Amino acid sequence: MFERGTVMVNAAILGFGTVGSGVAEVLRENAEGIARAVGGGIKVKYILDLRDFPESPFGDLVIHDFDLILCDPEVTLVVETIGGARAAYDYTKRCLAAGKSVVTSNKELVAAHGQELLELAGEKGVSYLFEASVGGGIPIIRPMLSSLAGNRIDEVFGILNGTTNFILTGMIEKGRSFEDMLSEAQNLGYAELDPSADVEGYDAARKICILAGLAFGKGVRPEDVSTRGIGGVTLRDVQYAGEFGFRIKLLGRAYALPEGRAAVYVGPHLIPERSPIAGVDGVMNAIVVHGNAVGECMFYGPGAGKLPTASAVVADMMDAVRDAAAPRNAHWEAAGDGYLVDARDIDTGWYIRTSESLSALRAALGVGKIRALREHSGELAILTENFTQRELSAALGDLNIGSMFMVLG
Ligand code: HSE
């Protein structure tokens, strides 16, 4: 348990990668303001990593033995920035069980084991906080738990992955190649260690599961969420979308259905250019929350990167210290079977690009089902009226389809 006043809280950082090193920097750079706000100070006592960092100003804090942290009663606050759900899971459980608060940016771990870790934190009377796990530096978890707590939230969706938004923006605005943009995102510290988690949508899936848990109180597992990444988005699609007055963005989306069920999925969407989220470019993320009292709120900011993510981690560290006597943890319970609707049954408008003829498309979809149409060099792009994916796939049969994305709004 921390003591308030002028006491120095001893913290440990597990994992000295992009985010972990950013946390050490922010704590040092902003030490005075942090100390004032928490009524004491936060001192990094240990940094756990497999590597040594002789060139780093924090190099002398680096240790390789986790038990030193676990068994040190002075360490009451642990930052987990290892990533993944193996060592991070084991260390987090052991720290919480030992009565230490844990703060993390690890969306994979929170999405996979958040419910169990939150329950353990509750039993031990400590904090388990994860503001940095969604939207990088954007405040979204605490606002959903506190500022919007008086609402029944019926929808949350957004651009949840900085790397893919950075890649799409570079392709659209500058005509740069996918590979070129991905390599720049990696150099800037935006991408995951395995960037296929970004590109294939798994990172966004983990984040929308966390948001769905907060919004609806039911844990959703990423493996149960229909997930498509940006791999299938071509420059032709981007151009056609523009001609229709839309931008293409990778969205994670969760909405409640009247019968107590929910739809949760990730995929590229055409978004109307007039919608504020369509203008969210580069590494920026935006999350739209719809509450029955507040209406629609959009949270916008840097979705990845060392210091923005560290900013959210440090704020959680400060909350853990300030709320030591009464931790304010999130809570969700396991969703029963049948809670999620099958994404193939979501009723929505579609964008389709195809080399088939207009008459073949009209025959397949039926009269009056094509809302808009563009044709260039023997290729067609259309926007359809609403269909479920199941209906659309059945109607299109074995027609040759180049791209098919949902249309928002
Ligand atoms: N790879 C993630 C992204 C990092 O690009 O959004 C932040 O979670």
Short mmCIF file of C-alpha atoms and ligand atoms in Angstrom, two decimals:
data_model
loop_
_atom_site.label_atom_id
_atom_site.label_comp_id
_atom_site.label_asym_id
_atom_site.label_seq_id
_atom_site.Cartn_x
_atom_site.Cartn_y
_atom_site.Cartn_z
CA MET A 1 0.00 0.00 0.00
CA PHE A 2 1.32 3.48 -0.84
CA GLU A 3 1.34 6.23 1.73
CA ARG A 4 0.32 9.69 0.66
CA GLY A 5 2.09 12.78 1.82
CA THR A 6 5.65 13.41 0.85
CA VAL A 7 6.59 9.77 0.48
CA MET A 8 8.58 8.54 -2.48
CA VAL A 9 6.84 5.61 -4.18
CA ASN A 10 9.29 3.02 -5.52
CA ALA A 11 8.40 1.65 -8.92
CA ALA A 12 9.81 -0.99 -11.24
CA ILE A 13 9.59 -1.10 -15.01
CA LEU A 14 9.36 -4.53 -16.64
CA GLY A 15 10.66 -4.26 -20.22
CA PHE A 16 12.90 -1.40 -21.36
CA GLY A 17 11.74 -1.18 -24.98
CA THR A 18 10.10 1.77 -26.71
CA VAL A 19 7.37 2.35 -24.13
CA GLY A 20 9.32 1.31 -21.00
CA SER A 21 12.17 3.68 -21.80
CA GLY A 22 9.63 6.42 -22.57
CA VAL A 23 8.10 5.94 -19.13
CA ALA A 24 11.50 6.38 -17.45
CA GLU A 25 12.08 9.55 -19.50
CA VAL A 26 8.68 11.08 -18.74
CA LEU A 27 9.02 10.34 -15.02
CA ARG A 28 12.39 12.08 -14.97
CA GLU A 29 11.48 15.00 -17.25
CA ASN A 30 8.23 15.79 -15.44
CA ALA A 31 9.30 14.72 -11.94
CA GLU A 32 8.43 18.02 -10.30
CA GLY A 33 4.85 18.21 -11.57
CA ILE A 34 4.27 14.53 -10.90
CA ALA A 35 5.53 14.88 -7.33
CA ARG A 36 3.26 17.89 -6.78
CA ALA A 37 0.23 16.07 -8.19
CA VAL A 38 0.65 12.86 -6.21
CA GLY A 39 1.83 14.51 -3.03
CA GLY A 40 5.20 12.80 -3.01
CA GLY A 41 7.14 11.34 -5.88
CA ILE A 42 7.62 8.27 -8.01
CA LYS A 43 11.12 6.83 -8.22
CA VAL A 44 12.15 4.05 -10.59
CA LYS A 45 14.09 1.60 -8.46
CA TYR A 46 14.55 -1.21 -10.99
CA ILE A 47 14.24 -1.81 -14.69
CA LEU A 48 13.92 -5.46 -15.69
CA ASP A 49 15.15 -6.50 -19.12
CA LEU A 50 17.10 -9.36 -20.68
CA ARG A 51 19.50 -6.82 -22.18
CA ASP A 52 21.91 -4.31 -20.65
CA PHE A 53 21.79 -0.63 -21.58
CA PRO A 54 25.25 0.75 -20.76
CA GLU A 55 24.64 3.92 -22.83
CA SER A 56 21.32 4.75 -21.18
CA PRO A 57 21.14 7.23 -18.29
CA PHE A 58 18.96 4.58 -16.62
CA GLY A 59 21.44 1.76 -17.34
CA ASP A 60 22.45 1.34 -13.69
CA LEU A 61 18.85 0.49 -12.73
CA VAL A 62 18.72 -2.49 -15.10
CA ILE A 63 18.45 -5.92 -13.52
CA HIS A 64 17.77 -9.36 -14.96
CA ASP A 65 16.15 -11.11 -11.99
CA PHE A 66 12.40 -10.57 -11.61
CA ASP A 67 12.45 -11.95 -8.05
CA LEU A 68 14.40 -8.90 -6.87
CA ILE A 69 11.35 -6.81 -7.73
CA LEU A 70 8.78 -9.30 -6.48
CA CYS A 71 10.49 -9.73 -3.13
CA ASP A 72 11.31 -6.06 -2.53
CA PRO A 73 8.57 -4.72 -0.22
CA GLU A 74 9.61 -1.17 -1.10
CA VAL A 75 8.39 -1.67 -4.68
CA THR A 76 4.65 -1.08 -4.60
CA LEU A 77 4.09 -0.07 -8.22
CA VAL A 78 5.09 -2.05 -11.31
CA VAL A 79 4.92 -0.96 -14.95
CA GLU A 80 4.55 -3.86 -17.36
CA THR A 81 5.77 -2.88 -20.82
CA ILE A 82 7.07 -6.26 -21.91
CA GLY A 83 4.19 -6.95 -24.28
CA GLY A 84 2.74 -10.32 -25.25
CA ALA A 85 0.79 -12.61 -22.98
CA ARG A 86 3.42 -15.02 -21.67
CA ALA A 87 6.11 -13.59 -19.34
CA ALA A 88 3.99 -10.45 -18.99
CA TYR A 89 1.03 -12.55 -17.77
CA ASP A 90 3.11 -14.49 -15.27
CA TYR A 91 4.86 -11.40 -13.89
CA THR A 92 1.64 -9.39 -13.70
CA LYS A 93 -0.17 -12.11 -11.76
CA ARG A 94 2.70 -12.49 -9.34
CA CYS A 95 3.01 -8.75 -8.76
CA LEU A 96 -0.74 -8.34 -8.16
CA ALA A 97 -0.80 -11.40 -5.89
CA ALA A 98 2.04 -9.83 -3.92
CA GLY A 99 -0.07 -6.70 -3.40
CA LYS A 100 1.72 -4.47 -5.91
CA SER A 101 -0.27 -2.28 -8.29
CA VAL A 102 0.41 -2.88 -11.98
CA VAL A 103 0.10 -0.42 -14.86
CA THR A 104 0.41 -1.58 -18.46
CA SER A 105 0.28 -0.67 -22.15
CA ASN A 106 -0.14 -4.34 -23.06
CA LYS A 107 -3.40 -4.70 -25.01
CA GLU A 108 -2.72 -8.32 -25.85
CA LEU A 109 -2.59 -9.24 -22.17
CA VAL A 110 -5.54 -7.08 -21.14
CA ALA A 111 -7.71 -8.43 -23.97
CA ALA A 112 -6.77 -12.04 -23.20
CA HIS A 113 -6.67 -12.03 -19.38
CA GLY A 114 -8.05 -8.67 -18.25
CA GLN A 115 -11.02 -10.12 -16.39
CA GLU A 116 -8.86 -12.47 -14.30
CA LEU A 117 -6.20 -9.82 -13.61
CA LEU A 118 -8.82 -7.23 -12.61
CA GLU A 119 -10.42 -9.72 -10.23
CA LEU A 120 -7.04 -10.49 -8.68
CA ALA A 121 -6.29 -6.77 -8.31
CA GLY A 122 -9.71 -6.36 -6.65
CA GLU A 123 -9.02 -9.19 -4.18
CA LYS A 124 -5.67 -7.69 -3.27
CA GLY A 125 -6.96 -4.12 -3.04
CA VAL A 126 -4.51 -2.80 -5.65
CA SER A 127 -4.82 -1.15 -9.05
CA TYR A 128 -4.56 -2.79 -12.45
CA LEU A 129 -4.65 0.06 -14.97
CA PHE A 130 -4.26 0.04 -18.75
CA GLU A 131 -5.03 3.48 -20.20
CA ALA A 132 -2.11 3.10 -22.65
CA SER A 133 -3.45 -0.16 -24.05
CA VAL A 134 -5.97 1.60 -26.34
CA GLY A 135 -5.31 4.70 -28.42
CA GLY A 136 -1.72 5.33 -27.23
CA GLY A 137 -1.73 8.76 -25.59
CA ILE A 138 -5.49 9.37 -25.95
CA PRO A 139 -7.41 9.40 -22.66
CA ILE A 140 -10.21 6.91 -23.32
CA ILE A 141 -10.27 4.22 -20.62
CA ARG A 142 -10.59 6.59 -17.65
CA PRO A 143 -13.14 8.81 -19.45
CA MET A 144 -15.26 5.74 -20.20
CA LEU A 145 -15.02 4.58 -16.57
CA SER A 146 -15.50 8.00 -14.98
CA SER A 147 -16.60 10.93 -17.12
CA LEU A 148 -19.11 8.90 -19.17
CA ALA A 149 -20.12 6.55 -16.34
CA GLY A 150 -23.64 7.99 -16.15
CA ASN A 151 -24.45 6.78 -19.64
CA ARG A 152 -25.63 3.54 -21.11
CA ILE A 153 -23.07 3.18 -23.88
CA ASP A 154 -24.50 1.62 -26.99
CA GLU A 155 -21.64 1.99 -29.46
CA VAL A 156 -17.91 2.52 -29.56
CA PHE A 157 -15.82 2.51 -32.70
CA GLY A 158 -12.67 4.03 -34.01
CA ILE A 159 -9.34 4.08 -35.72
CA LEU A 160 -7.46 2.01 -33.17
CA ASN A 161 -4.15 1.28 -34.86
CA GLY A 162 -1.60 4.00 -35.54
CA THR A 163 0.61 1.92 -37.81
CA THR A 164 -2.10 1.03 -40.31
CA ASN A 165 -3.51 4.56 -40.31
CA PHE A 166 0.02 5.87 -40.93
CA ILE A 167 0.46 3.40 -43.81
CA LEU A 168 -2.93 4.17 -45.39
CA THR A 169 -2.39 7.93 -45.10
CA GLY A 170 1.04 7.72 -46.76
CA MET A 171 -0.36 5.59 -49.58
CA ILE A 172 -3.34 7.92 -50.09
CA GLU A 173 -1.73 11.33 -49.62
CA LYS A 174 1.78 10.73 -50.96
CA GLY A 175 1.36 7.69 -53.20
CA ARG A 176 4.07 5.91 -51.17
CA SER A 177 4.31 2.15 -51.14
CA PHE A 178 2.95 -0.05 -48.37
CA GLU A 179 6.43 -1.47 -47.62
CA ASP A 180 8.01 1.98 -47.43
CA MET A 181 5.38 3.26 -44.99
CA LEU A 182 5.55 0.13 -42.84
CA SER A 183 9.30 0.41 -42.54
CA GLU A 184 8.96 4.08 -41.51
CA ALA A 185 6.31 3.13 -38.93
CA GLN A 186 8.73 0.57 -37.51
CA ASN A 187 11.56 3.13 -37.35
CA LEU A 188 9.27 5.57 -35.54
CA GLY A 189 8.40 2.94 -32.92
CA TYR A 190 4.73 2.69 -33.92
CA ALA A 191 4.58 -0.91 -35.10
CA GLU A 192 4.37 -4.04 -32.98
CA LEU A 193 7.42 -6.30 -32.75
CA ASP A 194 5.59 -8.50 -35.23
CA PRO A 195 3.95 -5.89 -37.49
CA SER A 196 1.55 -8.44 -38.94
CA ALA A 197 -0.48 -7.83 -35.74
CA ASP A 198 -0.97 -4.25 -36.98
CA VAL A 199 -1.43 -4.97 -40.67
CA GLU A 200 -3.78 -7.93 -40.25
CA GLY A 201 -5.97 -6.13 -37.72
CA TYR A 202 -5.21 -8.24 -34.61
CA ASP A 203 -3.93 -5.25 -32.64
CA ALA A 204 -7.15 -3.34 -33.40
CA ALA A 205 -9.16 -6.46 -32.47
CA ARG A 206 -7.53 -6.59 -29.03
CA LYS A 207 -8.30 -2.92 -28.52
CA ILE A 208 -11.94 -3.14 -29.56
CA CYS A 209 -12.36 -6.11 -27.19
CA ILE A 210 -11.08 -3.95 -24.32
CA LEU A 211 -13.42 -1.11 -25.30
CA ALA A 212 -16.37 -3.51 -25.64
CA GLY A 213 -15.62 -4.88 -22.16
CA LEU A 214 -15.68 -1.37 -20.73
CA ALA A 215 -18.74 -0.27 -22.70
CA PHE A 216 -20.99 -3.30 -22.19
CA GLY A 217 -19.47 -5.04 -19.14
CA LYS A 218 -18.86 -8.31 -21.03
CA GLY A 219 -15.46 -9.71 -21.90
CA VAL A 220 -15.04 -10.47 -25.59
CA ARG A 221 -12.15 -12.64 -26.77
CA PRO A 222 -10.14 -11.36 -29.76
CA GLU A 223 -10.26 -14.82 -31.35
CA ASP A 224 -14.06 -14.54 -31.48
CA VAL A 225 -13.97 -11.19 -33.28
CA SER A 226 -14.20 -11.11 -37.07
CA THR A 227 -10.94 -9.42 -38.08
CA ARG A 228 -9.73 -8.12 -41.44
CA GLY A 229 -6.64 -5.96 -41.87
CA ILE A 230 -5.57 -3.53 -44.59
CA GLY A 231 -3.81 -6.14 -46.76
CA GLY A 232 -6.62 -6.11 -49.34
CA VAL A 233 -6.85 -2.31 -49.69
CA THR A 234 -5.41 -1.14 -53.03
CA LEU A 235 -4.73 2.34 -54.41
CA ARG A 236 -7.58 1.72 -56.89
CA ASP A 237 -9.96 1.24 -53.93
CA VAL A 238 -8.69 4.44 -52.35
CA GLN A 239 -9.30 6.31 -55.63
CA TYR A 240 -12.81 4.93 -56.13
CA ALA A 241 -13.67 5.68 -52.49
CA GLY A 242 -12.56 9.29 -53.09
CA GLU A 243 -14.77 9.56 -56.18
CA PHE A 244 -17.74 8.39 -54.11
CA GLY A 245 -16.90 10.99 -51.40
CA PHE A 246 -15.44 8.50 -48.89
CA ARG A 247 -12.06 7.69 -47.26
CA ILE A 248 -10.91 4.17 -46.40
CA LYS A 249 -9.97 3.56 -42.75
CA LEU A 250 -9.40 0.47 -40.65
CA LEU A 251 -12.07 0.54 -37.94
CA GLY A 252 -12.76 -1.50 -34.84
CA ARG A 253 -16.42 -1.35 -33.99
CA ALA A 254 -18.63 -2.63 -31.15
CA TYR A 255 -22.33 -1.93 -30.78
CA ALA A 256 -25.02 -3.25 -28.49
CA LEU A 257 -28.09 -4.96 -29.90
CA PRO A 258 -31.54 -4.73 -28.30
CA GLU A 259 -31.67 -8.36 -27.16
CA GLY A 260 -28.57 -7.95 -24.94
CA ARG A 261 -26.15 -9.15 -27.60
CA ALA A 262 -23.37 -7.22 -29.34
CA ALA A 263 -21.58 -6.96 -32.65
CA VAL A 264 -17.80 -6.58 -32.40
CA TYR A 265 -15.52 -6.63 -35.44
CA VAL A 266 -12.54 -5.07 -37.24
CA GLY A 267 -12.19 -4.28 -40.92
CA PRO A 268 -11.52 -1.62 -43.54
CA HIS A 269 -14.50 0.70 -43.98
CA LEU A 270 -15.48 3.44 -46.37
CA ILE A 271 -16.23 6.49 -44.22
CA PRO A 272 -18.05 9.58 -45.55
CA GLU A 273 -15.55 12.43 -46.03
CA ARG A 274 -17.77 14.78 -44.00
CA SER A 275 -17.48 12.52 -40.92
CA PRO A 276 -14.87 13.87 -38.43
CA ILE A 277 -13.20 10.48 -38.17
CA ALA A 278 -12.47 10.48 -41.93
CA GLY A 279 -9.97 13.30 -41.36
CA VAL A 280 -7.95 11.37 -38.78
CA ASP A 281 -4.63 10.78 -40.53
CA GLY A 282 -1.12 9.51 -39.94
CA VAL A 283 -0.43 7.93 -36.57
CA MET A 284 -3.41 9.69 -35.03
CA ASN A 285 -6.26 7.56 -33.67
CA ALA A 286 -9.82 8.53 -32.83
CA ILE A 287 -12.45 6.75 -30.80
CA VAL A 288 -16.13 7.62 -31.00
CA VAL A 289 -18.30 6.71 -28.02
CA HIS A 290 -22.07 6.93 -28.19
CA GLY A 291 -23.87 7.23 -24.84
CA ASN A 292 -27.63 7.52 -24.33
CA ALA A 293 -27.26 10.74 -22.35
CA VAL A 294 -24.22 12.45 -23.84
CA GLY A 295 -24.77 11.51 -27.47
CA GLU A 296 -21.59 11.18 -29.49
CA CYS A 297 -18.09 12.04 -28.18
CA MET A 298 -14.91 11.70 -30.19
CA PHE A 299 -11.52 11.25 -28.51
CA TYR A 300 -8.58 12.12 -30.76
CA GLY A 301 -4.81 12.00 -30.40
CA PRO A 302 -1.58 10.12 -31.09
CA GLY A 303 -2.35 6.41 -31.19
CA ALA A 304 1.19 5.07 -30.93
CA GLY A 305 4.75 6.18 -30.23
CA LYS A 306 7.11 6.25 -27.30
CA LEU A 307 6.24 9.43 -25.43
CA PRO A 308 2.47 9.57 -26.13
CA THR A 309 2.12 6.01 -24.85
CA ALA A 310 4.39 6.75 -21.90
CA SER A 311 2.21 9.77 -21.12
CA ALA A 312 -0.78 7.44 -20.57
CA VAL A 313 1.28 4.95 -18.54
CA VAL A 314 2.60 7.67 -16.25
CA ALA A 315 -0.90 9.07 -15.70
CA ASP A 316 -2.01 5.58 -14.63
CA MET A 317 0.98 5.36 -12.27
CA MET A 318 -0.13 8.63 -10.72
CA ASP A 319 -3.73 7.37 -10.41
CA ALA A 320 -2.48 4.18 -8.74
CA VAL A 321 -0.64 6.28 -6.18
CA ARG A 322 -3.49 8.74 -5.61
CA ASP A 323 -6.17 6.02 -5.42
CA ALA A 324 -4.14 3.66 -3.24
CA ALA A 325 -6.74 3.66 -0.49
CA ALA A 326 -9.59 2.95 -2.92
CA PRO A 327 -8.42 1.66 -6.31
CA ARG A 328 -10.70 2.45 -9.25
CA ASN A 329 -10.40 -0.62 -11.44
CA ALA A 330 -12.47 -1.54 -14.45
CA HIS A 331 -14.65 -4.61 -14.32
CA TRP A 332 -16.21 -6.94 -16.83
CA GLU A 333 -17.58 -10.45 -16.71
CA ALA A 334 -17.39 -13.32 -19.16
CA ALA A 335 -19.84 -13.11 -22.05
CA GLY A 336 -22.01 -16.20 -22.35
CA ASP A 337 -22.35 -18.29 -25.49
CA GLY A 338 -24.29 -16.51 -28.21
CA TYR A 339 -23.47 -13.02 -26.92
CA LEU A 340 -21.69 -11.99 -30.10
CA VAL A 341 -23.62 -11.86 -33.34
CA ASP A 342 -21.88 -13.46 -36.28
CA ALA A 343 -20.25 -10.66 -38.28
CA ARG A 344 -21.64 -12.25 -41.45
CA ASP A 345 -25.11 -11.26 -40.23
CA ILE A 346 -24.37 -7.54 -39.87
CA ASP A 347 -26.65 -5.53 -42.13
CA THR A 348 -24.71 -2.77 -43.90
CA GLY A 349 -24.00 -1.05 -47.18
CA TRP A 350 -21.01 -2.35 -49.17
CA TYR A 351 -18.33 -1.13 -51.56
CA ILE A 352 -17.48 -3.66 -54.26
CA ARG A 353 -14.78 -3.46 -56.96
CA THR A 354 -15.04 -6.01 -59.73
CA SER A 355 -14.14 -6.83 -63.30
CA GLU A 356 -17.65 -8.24 -63.87
CA SER A 357 -20.16 -6.43 -66.10
CA LEU A 358 -22.85 -4.12 -64.77
CA SER A 359 -25.56 -6.43 -66.08
CA ALA A 360 -24.03 -9.39 -64.20
CA LEU A 361 -23.94 -7.33 -61.00
CA ARG A 362 -27.52 -6.11 -61.47
CA ALA A 363 -28.72 -9.65 -62.09
CA ALA A 364 -26.92 -10.89 -58.96
CA LEU A 365 -27.92 -8.12 -56.55
CA GLY A 366 -31.43 -7.39 -57.78
CA VAL A 367 -33.20 -4.28 -59.00
CA GLY A 368 -32.45 -0.99 -57.21
CA LYS A 369 -29.66 -2.40 -55.03
CA ILE A 370 -26.82 -0.37 -56.57
CA ARG A 371 -26.67 3.10 -55.00
CA ALA A 372 -23.67 4.50 -56.85
CA LEU A 373 -21.41 3.37 -59.63
CA ARG A 374 -18.02 4.24 -61.20
CA GLU A 375 -16.39 2.61 -64.19
CA HIS A 376 -12.77 2.86 -65.36
CA SER A 377 -11.09 0.77 -68.04
CA GLY A 378 -13.43 -2.18 -67.80
CA GLU A 379 -13.46 -2.18 -64.00
CA LEU A 380 -16.54 -1.36 -61.92
CA ALA A 381 -16.83 0.03 -58.41
CA ILE A 382 -20.25 0.16 -56.77
CA LEU A 383 -21.88 1.09 -53.49
CA THR A 384 -24.77 -1.18 -52.55
CA GLU A 385 -27.89 -0.88 -50.45
CA ASN A 386 -27.83 -2.86 -47.19
CA PHE A 387 -27.03 -6.57 -47.23
CA THR A 388 -25.57 -8.96 -44.71
CA GLN A 389 -22.29 -10.50 -45.80
CA ARG A 390 -24.05 -13.86 -45.95
CA GLU A 391 -26.72 -12.48 -48.31
CA LEU A 392 -24.14 -10.69 -50.42
CA SER A 393 -21.86 -13.71 -50.76
CA ALA A 394 -24.84 -15.87 -51.74
CA ALA A 395 -26.01 -13.26 -54.28
CA LEU A 396 -22.56 -12.76 -55.83
CA GLY A 397 -21.94 -16.51 -56.06
CA ASP A 398 -18.81 -17.15 -58.09
CA LEU A 399 -18.58 -13.69 -59.67
CA ASN A 400 -15.03 -12.37 -59.68
CA ILE A 401 -14.78 -9.75 -56.87
CA GLY A 402 -11.61 -7.67 -56.40
CA SER A 403 -12.44 -5.86 -53.13
CA MET A 404 -15.43 -5.74 -50.82
CA PHE A 405 -15.54 -3.42 -47.80
CA MET A 406 -18.26 -2.23 -45.44
CA VAL A 407 -19.58 1.34 -45.74
CA LEU A 408 -20.09 3.31 -42.53
CA GLY A 409 -23.19 5.47 -42.25
N1 HSE B 1 1.30 -0.94 -32.90
C1 HSE B 1 0.32 -0.17 -32.21
C2 HSE B 1 -0.27 0.84 -33.18
C3 HSE B 1 0.97 0.53 -31.06
O1 HSE B 1 0.32 1.04 -34.26
O2 HSE B 1 -1.33 1.39 -32.92
C4 HSE B 1 0.02 1.23 -30.13
O3 HSE B 1 -0.85 0.32 -29.50
#
